[in-house]
CSV table of C-alpha atoms in Angstrom, one decimal:
chain,number,residue,atom,x,y,z
A,1,MET,CA,37.4,-71.4,-43.0
A,2,SER,CA,37.5,-71.3,-39.2
A,3,LYS,CA,41.2,-70.4,-39.3
A,4,LYS,CA,40.5,-67.7,-41.8
A,5,MET,CA,37.7,-66.2,-39.6
A,6,ASN,CA,40.0,-66.3,-36.5
A,7,LYS,CA,42.7,-64.5,-38.5
A,8,ASP,CA,40.3,-61.9,-39.8
A,9,SER,CA,39.0,-61.4,-36.2
A,10,MET,CA,42.5,-61.0,-34.9
A,11,ASN,CA,43.3,-58.5,-37.7
A,12,PHE,CA,40.1,-56.6,-36.8
A,13,ARG,CA,40.9,-56.4,-33.1
A,14,ARG,CA,44.5,-55.3,-33.9
A,15,SER,CA,43.2,-52.6,-36.3
A,16,LEU,CA,40.6,-51.6,-33.7
A,17,ARG,CA,43.2,-51.4,-31.0
A,18,SER,CA,45.6,-49.4,-33.2
A,19,GLY,CA,42.8,-47.1,-34.2
A,20,SER,CA,41.9,-46.5,-30.6
A,21,TYR,CA,45.5,-45.7,-29.7
A,22,THR,CA,45.6,-43.3,-32.7
A,23,ALA,CA,42.4,-41.6,-31.6
A,24,ALA,CA,43.5,-41.3,-28.0
A,25,ILE,CA,46.8,-39.8,-29.0
A,26,SER,CA,45.2,-37.4,-31.4
A,27,ALA,CA,42.7,-36.3,-28.7
A,28,PHE,CA,45.5,-35.9,-26.2
A,29,LEU,CA,47.5,-33.8,-28.7
A,30,VAL,CA,44.4,-31.6,-29.4
A,31,VAL,CA,43.9,-31.0,-25.7
A,32,ILE,CA,47.6,-30.1,-25.3
A,33,ILE,CA,47.4,-27.7,-28.2
A,34,VAL,CA,44.3,-26.0,-26.8
A,35,PHE,CA,45.9,-25.8,-23.4
A,36,VAL,CA,49.1,-24.3,-24.8
A,37,ASN,CA,47.1,-21.7,-26.8
A,38,LEU,CA,45.1,-20.7,-23.7
A,39,ILE,CA,48.4,-20.3,-21.7
A,40,MET,CA,49.9,-18.2,-24.6
A,41,THR,CA,46.9,-15.9,-24.6
A,42,VAL,CA,47.4,-15.2,-20.8
A,43,LEU,CA,51.1,-14.7,-20.8
A,44,PRO,CA,52.6,-11.2,-21.5
A,45,GLY,CA,53.5,-10.5,-25.1
A,46,ASN,CA,57.2,-10.0,-24.3
A,47,THR,CA,57.4,-13.6,-23.1
A,48,VAL,CA,55.8,-15.2,-26.2
A,49,LEU,CA,56.6,-12.6,-28.9
A,50,PHE,CA,60.1,-12.3,-30.1
A,51,ASP,CA,61.7,-9.4,-32.0
A,52,LEU,CA,63.5,-11.1,-34.9
A,53,THR,CA,64.4,-7.8,-36.7
A,54,GLU,CA,68.1,-7.3,-37.2
A,55,ASN,CA,68.0,-3.8,-35.6
A,56,GLY,CA,65.6,-4.8,-32.7
A,57,MET,CA,62.9,-2.4,-34.0
A,58,TYR,CA,60.2,-3.8,-31.7
A,59,SER,CA,62.5,-4.0,-28.6
A,60,LEU,CA,62.6,-1.4,-25.8
A,61,GLY,CA,66.0,0.0,-24.8
A,62,ASP,CA,67.5,0.8,-21.5
A,63,THR,CA,66.4,4.4,-21.5
A,64,THR,CA,62.8,3.3,-21.9
A,65,GLY,CA,63.3,0.7,-19.2
A,66,ASN,CA,64.5,3.3,-16.8
A,67,VAL,CA,61.4,5.4,-17.4
A,68,LEU,CA,59.0,2.5,-17.1
A,69,ASP,CA,60.6,1.6,-13.8
A,70,THR,CA,59.3,4.9,-12.4
A,71,VAL,CA,55.7,4.5,-13.6
A,72,ASP,CA,53.6,4.2,-10.4
A,73,ILE,CA,50.2,5.4,-11.7
A,74,PRO,CA,47.9,4.0,-14.4
A,75,VAL,CA,48.7,5.1,-17.9
A,76,THR,CA,46.7,4.4,-21.0
A,77,ILE,CA,47.9,4.7,-24.5
A,78,TYR,CA,45.0,5.1,-26.9
A,79,HIS,CA,45.8,4.1,-30.5
A,80,VAL,CA,43.3,6.1,-32.7
A,81,TYR,CA,42.6,4.8,-36.2
A,82,GLU,CA,39.6,4.0,-38.4
A,83,GLU,CA,38.9,0.4,-39.4
A,84,GLY,CA,41.4,-0.7,-42.1
A,85,GLN,CA,43.8,2.2,-41.4
A,86,GLU,CA,46.0,0.7,-38.7
A,87,ILE,CA,49.7,0.8,-39.1
A,88,PRO,CA,50.8,-2.7,-37.7
A,89,GLU,CA,54.3,-1.6,-36.8
A,90,ILE,CA,52.9,1.1,-34.5
A,91,SER,CA,50.4,-1.4,-32.9
A,92,ASN,CA,53.0,-4.1,-32.4
A,93,PHE,CA,55.5,-1.6,-30.9
A,94,ILE,CA,53.3,0.1,-28.4
A,95,ARG,CA,52.1,-3.3,-27.2
A,96,ARG,CA,55.6,-3.8,-25.8
A,97,TYR,CA,54.9,-1.0,-23.2
A,98,ALA,CA,51.9,-2.8,-21.8
A,99,ASP,CA,53.8,-6.1,-21.8
A,100,THR,CA,56.7,-4.6,-19.9
A,101,CYS,CA,54.9,-2.4,-17.4
A,102,SER,CA,51.7,-3.6,-15.6
A,103,ASP,CA,50.6,0.0,-15.0
A,104,ILE,CA,50.4,0.7,-18.8
A,105,LYS,CA,47.4,-0.3,-20.9
A,106,VAL,CA,47.0,0.0,-24.7
A,107,THR,CA,43.5,0.5,-26.1
A,108,ALA,CA,42.5,0.9,-29.8
A,109,VAL,CA,39.8,3.5,-30.6
A,110,ASP,CA,37.9,3.9,-33.8
A,111,PRO,CA,36.9,7.5,-34.3
A,112,GLY,CA,34.3,6.5,-36.7
A,113,LEU,CA,32.5,4.5,-34.0
A,114,ASN,CA,33.3,7.0,-31.2
A,115,PRO,CA,33.6,10.4,-32.9
A,116,ASN,CA,33.6,12.5,-29.7
A,117,PHE,CA,36.4,10.5,-28.0
A,118,THR,CA,39.3,12.7,-29.0
A,119,LYS,CA,37.5,16.0,-28.1
A,120,GLN,CA,38.2,15.4,-24.4
A,121,TYR,CA,41.9,15.7,-25.2
A,122,THR,CA,42.2,18.1,-28.1
A,123,ASP,CA,40.0,20.4,-30.3
A,124,GLU,CA,42.1,19.7,-33.4
A,125,GLN,CA,41.4,17.1,-36.0
A,126,ILE,CA,43.8,14.2,-35.5
A,127,GLU,CA,45.2,11.7,-38.1
A,128,ASN,CA,44.8,7.9,-38.2
A,129,ASN,CA,47.4,6.2,-36.0
A,130,THR,CA,47.7,9.1,-33.6
A,131,LEU,CA,48.5,8.1,-30.0
A,132,ILE,CA,46.9,9.8,-27.0
A,133,VAL,CA,48.8,9.0,-23.8
A,134,VAL,CA,46.8,9.7,-20.6
A,135,SER,CA,47.3,9.6,-16.9
A,136,GLU,CA,45.5,11.2,-13.9
A,137,LYS,CA,48.1,14.1,-14.0
A,138,ARG,CA,47.8,15.1,-17.7
A,139,SER,CA,47.6,13.9,-21.3
A,140,THR,CA,49.7,14.4,-24.5
A,141,ILE,CA,49.4,13.5,-28.1
A,142,VAL,CA,51.9,11.7,-30.3
A,143,ASN,CA,51.3,12.3,-34.0
A,144,PRO,CA,52.3,9.7,-36.6
A,145,ALA,CA,54.8,12.3,-38.0
A,146,ASP,CA,56.6,12.3,-34.6
A,147,MET,CA,57.4,8.6,-35.1
A,148,TYR,CA,59.0,8.7,-38.5
A,149,LYS,CA,62.1,10.7,-39.7
A,150,TYR,CA,64.4,10.7,-42.7
A,151,TYR,CA,68.2,10.6,-42.4
A,152,MET,CA,69.9,12.6,-45.0
A,153,GLU,CA,73.2,14.5,-45.2
A,154,GLY,CA,74.1,13.8,-41.6
A,155,GLN,CA,70.8,14.9,-40.0
A,156,TYR,CA,67.4,13.6,-39.2
A,157,LEU,CA,64.5,15.4,-40.9
A,158,SER,CA,60.8,15.4,-40.4
A,159,TYR,CA,58.6,14.5,-43.4
A,160,GLU,CA,57.9,18.2,-44.1
A,161,GLU,CA,61.6,19.0,-44.0
A,162,TYR,CA,62.6,16.1,-46.2
A,163,TYR,CA,59.8,16.9,-48.7
A,164,GLU,CA,61.0,20.5,-48.9
A,165,LEU,CA,64.6,19.5,-49.4
A,166,ALA,CA,63.7,16.8,-51.9
A,167,SER,CA,61.6,19.3,-53.9
A,168,MET,CA,64.5,21.7,-54.0
A,169,TYR,CA,66.9,18.9,-55.2
A,170,TYR,CA,64.4,17.9,-57.9
A,171,MET,CA,64.1,21.4,-59.1
A,172,TYR,CA,67.9,21.8,-59.5
A,173,TYR,CA,69.1,18.3,-60.3
A,174,GLY,CA,66.0,16.6,-61.8
A,175,SER,CA,65.9,13.8,-59.2
A,176,ALA,CA,65.1,13.5,-55.5
A,177,PRO,CA,67.9,12.7,-53.1
A,178,SER,CA,68.0,9.3,-51.4
A,179,ALA,CA,67.2,9.2,-47.7
A,180,GLU,CA,66.8,6.4,-45.2
A,181,GLU,CA,63.6,6.3,-43.2
A,182,TYR,CA,63.8,5.8,-39.5
A,183,PHE,CA,61.3,4.6,-36.9
A,184,PHE,CA,61.4,7.1,-33.9
A,185,ALA,CA,58.4,5.7,-32.0
A,186,GLU,CA,60.4,4.7,-29.0
A,187,GLN,CA,61.7,8.3,-28.5
A,188,ALA,CA,58.2,9.8,-29.0
A,189,VAL,CA,56.2,7.3,-26.8
A,190,THR,CA,58.8,7.1,-24.0
A,191,SER,CA,58.9,10.9,-23.8
A,192,ALA,CA,55.1,11.0,-23.7
A,193,VAL,CA,54.9,8.4,-20.9
A,194,ASP,CA,57.5,10.3,-18.9
A,195,TYR,CA,55.5,13.5,-19.5
A,196,VAL,CA,52.3,12.2,-18.1
A,197,ILE,CA,53.8,10.7,-15.0
A,198,THR,CA,56.2,13.5,-14.0
A,199,GLU,CA,55.0,15.4,-11.0
A,200,ASN,CA,56.2,18.9,-12.1
A,201,ILE,CA,57.2,19.8,-15.6
A,202,PRO,CA,60.4,22.0,-15.5
A,203,VAL,CA,60.1,25.4,-17.1
A,204,MET,CA,63.0,27.2,-18.7
A,205,TYR,CA,63.0,30.8,-19.9
A,206,TYR,CA,64.9,32.3,-22.8
A,207,THR,CA,65.6,36.0,-22.8
A,208,SER,CA,64.5,38.3,-25.6
A,209,LYS,CA,64.7,42.0,-26.8
A,210,HIS,CA,68.5,42.0,-26.9
A,211,GLY,CA,68.9,40.7,-30.4
A,212,GLU,CA,69.2,37.1,-29.2
A,213,ALA,CA,69.4,34.3,-31.8
A,214,GLU,CA,66.3,32.2,-32.0
A,215,ILE,CA,66.6,28.6,-30.8
A,216,ASN,CA,66.0,26.6,-34.0
A,217,ALA,CA,63.2,24.1,-34.3
A,218,THR,CA,65.5,21.1,-34.1
A,219,TYR,CA,66.6,22.0,-30.6
A,220,THR,CA,63.2,23.2,-29.4
A,221,ASP,CA,61.9,19.7,-30.5
A,222,ILE,CA,64.7,18.0,-28.6
A,223,ILE,CA,64.0,20.1,-25.5
A,224,ARG,CA,60.3,19.3,-25.8
A,225,ASN,CA,61.1,15.6,-26.0
A,226,GLU,CA,63.0,16.0,-22.7
A,227,ASN,CA,59.7,17.3,-21.3
A,228,ILE,CA,61.1,20.8,-20.5
A,229,GLU,CA,58.8,23.7,-21.2
A,230,LEU,CA,60.2,26.9,-22.9
A,231,LYS,CA,58.9,30.3,-22.2
A,232,GLU,CA,59.9,33.8,-23.2
A,233,LEU,CA,61.3,36.3,-20.7
A,234,GLU,CA,61.6,40.0,-21.2
A,235,LEU,CA,64.0,41.2,-18.5
A,236,LEU,CA,63.6,44.8,-19.4
A,237,THR,CA,60.0,44.8,-18.2
A,238,SER,CA,60.4,42.2,-15.4
A,239,LYS,CA,61.1,43.2,-11.9
A,240,ALA,CA,61.9,39.6,-10.9
A,241,ILE,CA,62.7,36.2,-12.4
A,242,PRO,CA,59.6,34.0,-12.4
A,243,GLU,CA,59.4,31.7,-9.5
A,244,ASP,CA,58.9,28.6,-11.7
A,245,ALA,CA,62.1,29.3,-13.7
A,246,GLU,CA,64.2,26.2,-13.5
A,247,ALA,CA,66.9,28.0,-15.6
A,248,ILE,CA,67.4,30.9,-18.0
A,249,ILE,CA,68.8,30.6,-21.5
A,250,ILE,CA,70.6,33.7,-23.0
A,251,ASN,CA,71.3,32.8,-26.6
A,252,ALA,CA,73.8,35.0,-28.4
A,253,PRO,CA,72.6,38.6,-27.6
A,254,THR,CA,73.9,41.4,-29.8
A,255,ILE,CA,72.6,44.2,-27.6
A,256,ASP,CA,74.1,44.7,-24.2
A,257,PHE,CA,72.1,44.0,-21.0
A,258,THR,CA,71.6,46.9,-18.5
A,259,THR,CA,73.3,46.7,-15.1
A,260,GLU,CA,69.9,46.2,-13.5
A,261,GLU,CA,69.4,43.2,-15.7
A,262,THR,CA,72.8,41.6,-14.9
A,263,GLU,CA,72.2,42.3,-11.2
A,264,LEU,CA,68.8,40.6,-11.4
A,265,ILE,CA,70.4,37.5,-13.0
A,266,MET,CA,73.2,37.4,-10.5
A,267,ASN,CA,70.8,37.5,-7.6
A,268,TYR,CA,68.8,34.8,-9.2
A,269,MET,CA,71.9,32.6,-9.4
A,270,LEU,CA,72.9,33.4,-5.8
A,271,SER,CA,69.5,32.2,-4.8
A,272,GLY,CA,69.9,28.9,-6.5
A,273,GLY,CA,69.0,29.6,-10.1
A,274,ASP,CA,70.8,28.4,-13.2
A,275,VAL,CA,71.8,30.2,-16.4
A,276,VAL,CA,73.0,29.0,-19.8
A,277,PHE,CA,74.9,31.6,-21.8
A,278,LEU,CA,75.8,31.3,-25.4
A,279,THR,CA,77.8,34.0,-27.3
A,280,ASN,CA,79.0,34.8,-30.8
A,281,TYR,CA,82.6,35.6,-31.8
A,282,ALA,CA,81.4,38.3,-34.2
A,283,THR,CA,79.8,40.3,-31.4
A,284,GLU,CA,83.2,41.1,-29.8
A,285,MET,CA,81.9,40.9,-26.3
A,286,ASN,CA,84.5,43.0,-24.5
A,287,THR,CA,83.8,46.1,-26.7
A,288,LYS,CA,80.1,45.7,-27.7
A,289,LEU,CA,78.7,44.0,-24.6
A,290,PRO,CA,80.6,45.6,-21.7
A,291,ASN,CA,77.9,45.0,-19.0
A,292,LEU,CA,77.8,41.3,-19.9
A,293,ALA,CA,81.6,41.2,-20.0
A,294,ALA,CA,81.7,42.7,-16.5
A,295,PHE,CA,79.1,40.2,-15.3
A,296,CYS,CA,81.2,37.3,-16.5
A,297,LYS,CA,84.4,38.9,-15.1
A,298,SER,CA,82.7,39.0,-11.6
A,299,MET,CA,82.7,35.2,-11.8
A,300,GLY,CA,86.4,35.0,-12.9
A,301,LEU,CA,85.7,34.6,-16.6
A,302,THR,CA,87.0,36.6,-19.5
A,303,SER,CA,86.2,36.5,-23.2
A,304,VAL,CA,89.1,36.4,-25.6
A,305,ASP,CA,87.5,38.2,-28.6
A,306,GLY,CA,88.1,37.0,-32.1
A,307,MET,CA,87.7,33.7,-34.0
A,308,LEU,CA,89.2,30.6,-32.4
A,309,MET,CA,91.3,28.5,-34.7
A,310,GLU,CA,92.9,25.1,-34.1
A,311,ASN,CA,96.4,24.3,-35.4
A,312,THR,CA,96.5,20.6,-34.3
A,313,THR,CA,95.4,17.8,-36.6
A,314,GLY,CA,92.5,16.0,-35.0
A,315,SER,CA,91.4,19.1,-33.1
A,316,TYR,CA,89.3,20.5,-35.9
A,317,TYR,CA,86.8,19.3,-38.5
A,318,GLN,CA,87.3,20.2,-42.2
A,319,SER,CA,88.4,23.8,-41.3
A,320,PRO,CA,90.5,25.2,-38.5
A,321,TYR,CA,87.6,27.3,-37.2
A,322,ILE,CA,85.3,24.2,-36.7
A,323,THR,CA,86.9,23.0,-33.5
A,324,LEU,CA,86.7,19.6,-31.9
A,325,PRO,CA,87.3,20.3,-28.2
A,326,THR,CA,88.1,17.8,-25.5
A,327,ILE,CA,85.1,17.1,-23.2
A,328,ASN,CA,85.9,17.1,-19.5
A,329,GLU,CA,84.4,13.9,-18.2
A,330,ILE,CA,84.0,15.2,-14.7
A,331,SER,CA,81.9,18.2,-15.7
A,332,ALA,CA,78.2,18.2,-14.8
A,333,PRO,CA,76.9,17.9,-18.5
A,334,ALA,CA,79.4,15.2,-19.4
A,335,LYS,CA,78.3,13.0,-16.4
A,336,LEU,CA,74.8,12.9,-18.0
A,337,MET,CA,76.0,12.2,-21.6
A,338,LYS,CA,75.6,8.6,-22.8
A,339,SER,CA,79.1,8.8,-24.4
A,340,ILE,CA,81.7,11.5,-24.4
A,341,ASN,CA,83.4,9.8,-27.3
A,342,VAL,CA,80.9,11.3,-29.8
A,343,PRO,CA,82.5,14.4,-31.2
A,344,VAL,CA,81.2,17.8,-30.3
A,345,LEU,CA,81.7,20.4,-33.1
A,346,ILE,CA,82.2,24.0,-31.9
A,347,PRO,CA,82.4,26.3,-35.0
A,348,VAL,CA,83.4,29.9,-35.1
A,349,ALA,CA,83.9,30.3,-31.4
A,350,HIS,CA,85.9,32.8,-29.4
A,351,GLY,CA,88.1,31.9,-26.4
A,352,ILE,CA,87.3,31.9,-22.7
A,353,LYS,CA,89.9,32.4,-20.0
A,354,ILE,CA,89.5,31.5,-16.3
A,355,ASP,CA,91.0,33.8,-13.7
A,356,GLU,CA,93.1,31.9,-11.2
A,357,ALA,CA,91.6,34.0,-8.4
A,358,ALA,CA,88.0,33.3,-9.5
A,359,PRO,CA,85.6,33.8,-6.5
A,360,TYR,CA,83.6,30.7,-7.3
A,361,THR,CA,84.3,27.1,-8.4
A,362,VAL,CA,84.9,27.0,-12.1
A,363,THR,CA,85.0,23.7,-14.0
A,364,ALA,CA,86.1,23.4,-17.7
A,365,ILE,CA,83.5,21.6,-19.9
A,366,LEU,CA,85.2,22.0,-23.4
A,367,THR,CA,89.0,22.6,-23.9
A,368,THR,CA,91.0,23.3,-27.0
A,369,SER,CA,94.5,21.9,-27.7
A,370,ASP,CA,97.6,23.8,-26.6
A,371,ASN,CA,98.1,25.0,-30.2
A,372,ALA,CA,94.9,27.0,-30.6
A,373,TYR,CA,95.0,30.7,-31.5
A,374,ILE,CA,92.6,33.6,-32.0
A,375,LYS,CA,92.2,35.6,-35.2
A,376,PRO,CA,90.6,39.1,-35.1
A,377,ALA,CA,87.0,39.3,-36.3
A,378,GLY,CA,86.8,40.1,-40.0
A,379,THR,CA,90.2,38.8,-40.7
A,380,ASP,CA,91.0,37.7,-44.3
A,381,THR,CA,93.4,35.0,-43.4
A,382,TYR,CA,93.4,32.0,-41.2
A,383,VAL,CA,97.1,31.7,-41.0
A,384,LYS,CA,98.6,32.0,-37.5
A,385,GLU,CA,100.6,35.2,-36.9
A,386,ASP,CA,102.9,36.2,-34.1
A,387,LYS,CA,100.5,38.9,-32.8
A,388,ASP,CA,97.6,36.4,-32.4
A,389,PRO,CA,96.8,35.2,-28.9
A,390,ALA,CA,97.7,31.5,-28.7
A,391,GLY,CA,97.7,28.6,-26.3
A,392,GLN,CA,94.9,26.6,-24.7
A,393,PHE,CA,91.4,28.2,-24.4
A,394,TYR,CA,88.0,27.1,-23.1
A,395,THR,CA,84.9,27.0,-25.2
A,396,GLY,CA,82.6,25.7,-22.4
A,397,VAL,CA,82.8,26.4,-18.7
A,398,HIS,CA,80.7,25.7,-15.6
A,399,VAL,CA,80.5,28.0,-12.6
A,400,THR,CA,79.0,26.8,-9.3
A,401,LEU,CA,77.9,29.7,-7.0
A,402,ALA,CA,77.7,28.0,-3.6
A,403,ALA,CA,75.2,29.6,-1.2
A,404,SER,CA,77.7,29.6,1.6
A,405,GLU,CA,80.0,31.9,-0.4
A,406,ALA,CA,77.3,34.6,-0.8
A,407,GLU,CA,76.7,36.7,2.3
A,408,GLY,CA,73.0,36.7,3.4
A,409,ILE,CA,72.0,33.9,1.0
A,410,VAL,CA,70.4,31.0,2.8
A,411,SER,CA,69.2,28.7,0.0
A,412,GLY,CA,70.5,26.8,-2.9
A,413,ALA,CA,73.6,26.9,-5.1
A,414,GLY,CA,73.1,28.3,-8.5
A,415,SER,CA,75.2,27.7,-11.6
A,416,PHE,CA,76.4,29.4,-14.8
A,417,VAL,CA,77.3,27.6,-18.0
A,418,TRP,CA,79.0,29.5,-20.8
A,419,TYR,CA,79.5,28.2,-24.3
A,420,SER,CA,81.4,30.5,-26.6
A,421,SER,CA,79.6,29.7,-29.8
A,422,SER,CA,75.9,29.9,-30.4
A,423,GLU,CA,76.6,27.7,-33.5
A,424,LEU,CA,76.7,24.8,-31.1
A,425,LEU,CA,73.0,24.7,-31.7
A,426,ILE,CA,72.8,24.7,-35.5
A,427,LYS,CA,70.7,21.9,-37.0
A,428,GLU,CA,73.5,20.5,-39.2
A,429,TYR,CA,75.5,19.4,-36.2
A,430,ALA,CA,72.7,18.1,-34.0
A,431,SER,CA,73.3,14.5,-34.9
A,432,TYR,CA,76.9,14.7,-33.5
A,433,GLY,CA,77.4,15.2,-29.8
A,434,ASN,CA,76.2,18.8,-29.8
A,435,SER,CA,72.5,18.0,-29.0
A,436,GLU,CA,73.4,15.5,-26.3
A,437,LEU,CA,75.8,18.0,-24.7
A,438,PHE,CA,73.2,20.8,-24.7
A,439,VAL,CA,70.4,18.6,-23.5
A,440,SER,CA,72.7,17.2,-20.7
A,441,THR,CA,73.4,20.7,-19.7
A,442,LEU,CA,69.7,21.5,-19.3
A,443,ASN,CA,69.0,18.2,-17.6
A,444,SER,CA,71.8,18.8,-15.0
A,445,MET,CA,70.0,22.1,-14.1
A,446,CYS,CA,66.7,20.2,-13.8
A,447,ASN,CA,68.2,17.6,-11.6
A,448,LYS,CA,67.4,14.9,-14.1
A,449,LYS,CA,69.4,11.7,-13.9
A,450,SER,CA,69.4,10.9,-17.6
A,451,SER,CA,68.2,12.1,-21.0
A,452,ILE,CA,65.3,10.7,-23.0
A,453,SER,CA,67.3,10.9,-26.2
A,454,ILE,CA,66.7,7.7,-28.2
A,455,ILE,CA,68.0,7.1,-31.7
A,456,GLY,CA,65.5,5.8,-34.2
A,457,LYS,CA,65.8,2.4,-36.0
A,458,SER,CA,66.1,2.1,-39.8
A,459,LEU,CA,63.1,0.9,-41.7
A,460,ASP,CA,65.1,0.1,-44.8
A,461,THR,CA,64.7,-3.7,-45.4
A,462,PRO,CA,68.0,-5.6,-45.8
A,463,TYR,CA,68.0,-7.8,-48.8
A,464,LEU,CA,69.7,-11.2,-49.1
A,465,VAL,CA,72.1,-10.9,-52.0
A,466,MET,CA,73.1,-14.1,-53.9
A,467,THR,CA,75.2,-14.8,-56.9
A,468,GLU,CA,73.6,-16.4,-60.0
A,469,THR,CA,75.2,-19.8,-59.1
A,470,GLU,CA,73.9,-19.7,-55.5
A,471,SER,CA,70.4,-18.7,-56.8
A,472,ARG,CA,70.4,-21.7,-59.2
A,473,VAL,CA,71.5,-24.1,-56.4
A,474,TRP,CA,68.7,-23.1,-54.0
A,475,MET,CA,66.2,-23.2,-56.9
A,476,VAL,CA,67.1,-26.9,-57.5
A,477,VAL,CA,66.9,-27.6,-53.8
A,478,PHE,CA,63.4,-26.2,-53.3
A,479,ILE,CA,62.0,-27.3,-56.7
A,480,ALA,CA,63.5,-30.7,-57.0
A,481,VAL,CA,65.4,-32.1,-54.0
A,482,ILE,CA,62.9,-31.4,-51.2
A,483,PRO,CA,59.8,-32.6,-53.2
A,484,LEU,CA,61.7,-35.7,-54.3
A,485,ALA,CA,62.8,-36.4,-50.7
A,486,VAL,CA,59.2,-36.1,-49.5
A,487,LEU,CA,58.0,-38.4,-52.3
A,488,VAL,CA,60.7,-41.1,-51.7
A,489,GLY,CA,60.0,-40.9,-47.9
A,490,GLY,CA,56.2,-41.3,-48.5
A,491,PHE,CA,56.7,-44.2,-50.9
A,492,THR,CA,59.0,-46.0,-48.4
A,493,VAL,CA,56.5,-45.7,-45.6
A,494,TRP,CA,53.7,-46.9,-47.9
A,495,TYR,CA,55.8,-49.9,-49.2
A,496,ARG,CA,56.7,-51.1,-45.7
A,497,ARG,CA,53.1,-50.9,-44.5
A,498,ARG,CA,51.9,-52.8,-47.5
A,499,ARG,CA,54.3,-55.7,-46.9
A,500,ARG,CA,52.9,-56.2,-43.4
């Protein structure tokens, strides 16, 4: 009996010792877990949260990184939504800005609990998941609609544009067209941050009262995202160009400028101002706009009237009059483009010729092939004829008017950019290189080093497609093999312990 008691006592002590070890290890592991959790809550989100989406939807790109590197004042991003109405993908995304830049703070605001909060920034009623970006300089609002777009038929559409187009399709075809939804939050938020930290917002004026073409909404939105302000300018009633004018846009006038107006513009450029000039082949500049033609000729540029055609495969898109010019990589706009390999489509243009004795420095931006030709406006054939002007033409040129070349001028060097087709700015071609070329042109005149053009990321969920055989194999693995392996492993452990 004594031996049995000793054996039981030894077993008790062994169990007690084993239990103590187990309790100590468990307590140690609990402390480690608590400590790790505390550390994780202190570390920035970008070091502990990983973007596992295939397209990097929650990652910030290089363009955003460049903007955030310039943030040197406190910026707050207020995410406004009522309880239960939060869109998690917006919350998760904007958190990356605060994680990346220590000067940026993200704060959630419930308008139900704080109804007067938004009134200090806007008088308008705002939607749930609106962002208000604020600094000591200024504030701006990012609406939810600015963060989502639909890609359809080669162009990005807002919800309103897509809904209108889808309704039209449904009316004619009985079904809505398919469109891919994209997340454009990075474009919208990065532009907003850049806006509130920029010292001076550049202002560009567009001329009016000469039958100019209106800059369509797609491009005004693009210009707005670059944080460039657009204002109207009536030269007929203006005795001077506004002092805050970073540049002037003249978009396809159909009524000639007066000599007083062209002199006003020339003096503006000689004093360091910049001008973007777009024309239309149908206007026949040399005959219908003689003052503007003379204005261009004074810089060594001549319009070759008529519709430009390409006769070389690979130099036009679908039709000979939708040209694909070569981009001069050393031109000022090209230097700011992210890629000059994205095609720029120049439809229904006329030609531009450069005088060898031009008084200023002229650089080609867009050049046709050597086999281009010009058809008269109103022609009923696109076939090249012997009488048609032929050879290489320019559809985009850049003139630098150096101050030293103008007598009596002591400041600045202005520039003049001429594109020979206002169709460069049509919405349908904006997703090609057209929008980047035009924005880079404007940015070069604002002395900006880069564009804030950021392509959205698809929200369409990729699905894993398996054959029926593969599906059955995985079903057996998850329903039978894995549970059986766990059961066998557990039985083995139990049996070995029991034998001890």
